[in-house]
Every structure is written in C-alpha cells, then in structure tokens.
Coordinates of C-alpha atoms in Angstrom, one line a residue:
M1 CA 7.2 -8.4 17.7
N2 CA 4.8 -9.6 15.1
S3 CA 4.9 -7.7 11.8
V4 CA 1.1 -8.1 11.4
D5 CA 0.8 -6.5 14.9
S6 CA 3.0 -3.6 13.7
L7 CA 0.9 -3.1 10.7
A8 CA -2.3 -3.2 12.8
R9 CA -0.8 -0.5 15.2
L10 CA 0.1 1.7 12.2
H11 CA -3.4 1.2 10.8
S12 CA -4.9 2.4 14.1
V13 CA -2.8 5.5 14.0
I14 CA -3.8 6.2 10.4
E15 CA -7.5 5.7 11.3
S16 CA -7.1 8.2 14.2
R17 CA -5.9 10.8 11.7
K18 CA -9.0 10.6 9.5
P19 CA -10.9 13.9 9.4
A20 CA -14.0 12.0 10.7
N21 CA -12.0 11.0 13.7
G22 CA -10.7 14.5 14.4
G23 CA -7.4 14.3 12.4
D24 CA -6.0 17.8 12.1
P25 CA -4.5 18.5 8.6
E26 CA -2.4 21.3 10.2
A27 CA -0.8 18.9 12.7
S28 CA -0.6 15.6 10.8
Y29 CA 0.8 14.6 7.5
V30 CA -1.6 11.7 7.3
A31 CA -4.6 13.9 8.1
R32 CA -3.4 16.4 5.5
L33 CA -3.3 13.7 2.8
L34 CA -6.7 12.3 3.8
H35 CA -8.2 15.8 3.9
K36 CA -6.9 16.5 0.3
G37 CA -8.6 13.3 -0.9
P38 CA -7.6 10.3 -3.0
D39 CA -5.6 12.3 -5.6
A40 CA -3.1 13.3 -3.0
F41 CA -2.3 9.9 -1.5
L42 CA -2.6 8.1 -4.9
K43 CA 0.0 10.5 -6.3
K44 CA 2.3 9.7 -3.4
I45 CA 1.9 6.0 -4.1
G46 CA 3.0 6.6 -7.7
E47 CA 5.9 8.7 -6.6
E48 CA 7.0 6.1 -4.0
A49 CA 6.7 3.2 -6.4
T50 CA 8.9 5.1 -8.8
E51 CA 11.4 5.7 -6.0
V52 CA 11.5 1.9 -5.2
V53 CA 12.3 1.2 -8.8
M54 CA 15.0 3.9 -8.8
A55 CA 16.6 2.6 -5.6
A56 CA 16.6 -1.0 -7.0
K57 CA 18.2 0.2 -10.3
D58 CA 20.8 2.1 -8.2
A59 CA 21.5 -1.1 -6.1
D60 CA 22.2 -2.9 -9.4
H61 CA 25.0 -0.4 -10.1
G62 CA 26.7 -0.3 -6.7
G63 CA 24.1 1.8 -4.7
D64 CA 23.1 1.0 -1.2
P65 CA 20.4 -1.8 -1.1
A66 CA 19.2 -0.5 2.2
K67 CA 17.6 2.4 0.2
I68 CA 15.2 -0.1 -1.3
V69 CA 14.0 -0.9 2.2
N70 CA 13.5 2.8 3.0
E71 CA 11.6 3.4 -0.2
V72 CA 9.4 0.2 0.1
A73 CA 8.6 1.4 3.7
D74 CA 7.4 4.7 2.2
L75 CA 5.4 2.9 -0.4
W76 CA 3.7 0.6 2.1
F77 CA 2.9 3.5 4.4
H78 CA 1.1 5.4 1.6
C79 CA -0.6 2.2 0.5
M80 CA -1.9 1.9 4.1
I81 CA -3.3 5.3 3.9
A82 CA -5.2 4.3 0.7
L83 CA -6.4 1.1 2.4
S84 CA -7.7 3.1 5.4
H85 CA -9.5 5.6 3.1
Y86 CA -11.3 2.7 1.3
G87 CA -12.3 1.0 4.6
L88 CA -9.7 -1.8 4.3
E89 CA -7.0 -3.0 6.6
P90 CA -3.5 -4.5 6.3
A91 CA -5.1 -7.8 7.5
D92 CA -7.1 -7.8 4.3
V93 CA -3.9 -7.8 2.3
V94 CA -2.2 -10.4 4.5
A95 CA -5.3 -12.6 4.1
E96 CA -5.1 -12.3 0.3
L97 CA -1.4 -13.2 0.3
A98 CA -2.2 -16.2 2.5
R99 CA -5.0 -17.2 0.1
R100 CA -2.5 -17.1 -2.8
E101 CA 0.2 -19.1 -0.9
G102 CA 1.0 -22.3 -2.6
T103 CA -0.5 -21.2 -5.9
S104 CA 1.8 -20.6 -8.8
G105 CA 1.9 -17.0 -10.0
I106 CA 1.2 -18.2 -13.5
E107 CA -1.9 -20.1 -12.2
E108 CA -3.1 -17.1 -10.2
K109 CA -2.8 -14.8 -13.1
A110 CA -4.7 -17.3 -15.4
L111 CA -7.5 -17.6 -12.8
R112 CA -7.9 -13.9 -12.5
K113 CA -8.3 -13.7 -16.3
V114 CA -10.9 -16.4 -16.3
R115 CA -12.8 -14.7 -13.4
A116 CA -12.6 -11.3 -15.3
R117 CA -14.0 -12.9 -18.5
E118 CA -16.8 -14.6 -16.5
G119 CA -17.6 -11.3 -14.8
S120 CA -17.8 -9.4 -18.0
G121 CA -20.2 -11.9 -19.7
E122 CA -17.8 -12.9 -22.5

C-alpha cells in the first residue's frame, strides 16, 4: 500500500464531510470541525502539536516512543482537515517536500528569506 494513496483516500473522506458536500456535524467529527470553522480545527492543530512535543519529551525519559507516532497521526489528520478547508491536498505537501529534496535546510531557509525580502519590496 502506497502512503500517498492512503493520504489521498483520507483526503477523499475529509472532502465528503465538508458541509457543502452534505457532511453532517451531528454524525461526523470532521464535519463538526469544518462546520465550526477554522478556529476549531486550527486549535486542534495547536493542541496536537503540543501533544507531539510532550510525547517526544516523555520518550526521552523512558516513555513509550510509539506514543509519538499516535500523536503525529493525530496532528497530520487535523492538518489534513485544514488543507481540505483551504482547497489543498496532501499531494501538494508531498510535491513541496519533493521540491525541497536534495536542498540543504540551511539553503532552503536562506532562499525563503530572500524571496520574502523580494516580495516585500525591501
């Protein structure tokens, strides 16, 4: 099973839960988050990111590293809800990661700063 295919299938389910596609907030957690609007799912992203950090810190002190996987899965899931809300797909993120492949993180960060300066007219 291809992980990109798994993400695409999950994206399709999330899309089907959008209010415009008939998602029922009474029957679906995703529909409920989307119905409440960005503040609801963005708050969840923040909470899940914090839980990833806490699970990693716990793992550093003898905790179960598998909890990191569980928390990252929750984080990715809520990020996918945000992607869907903004008309984006997991494939967009995969393409961006592929674009960055082979570029040093230091170079990438420097390029983003240059682009930001150029865009701001400095």
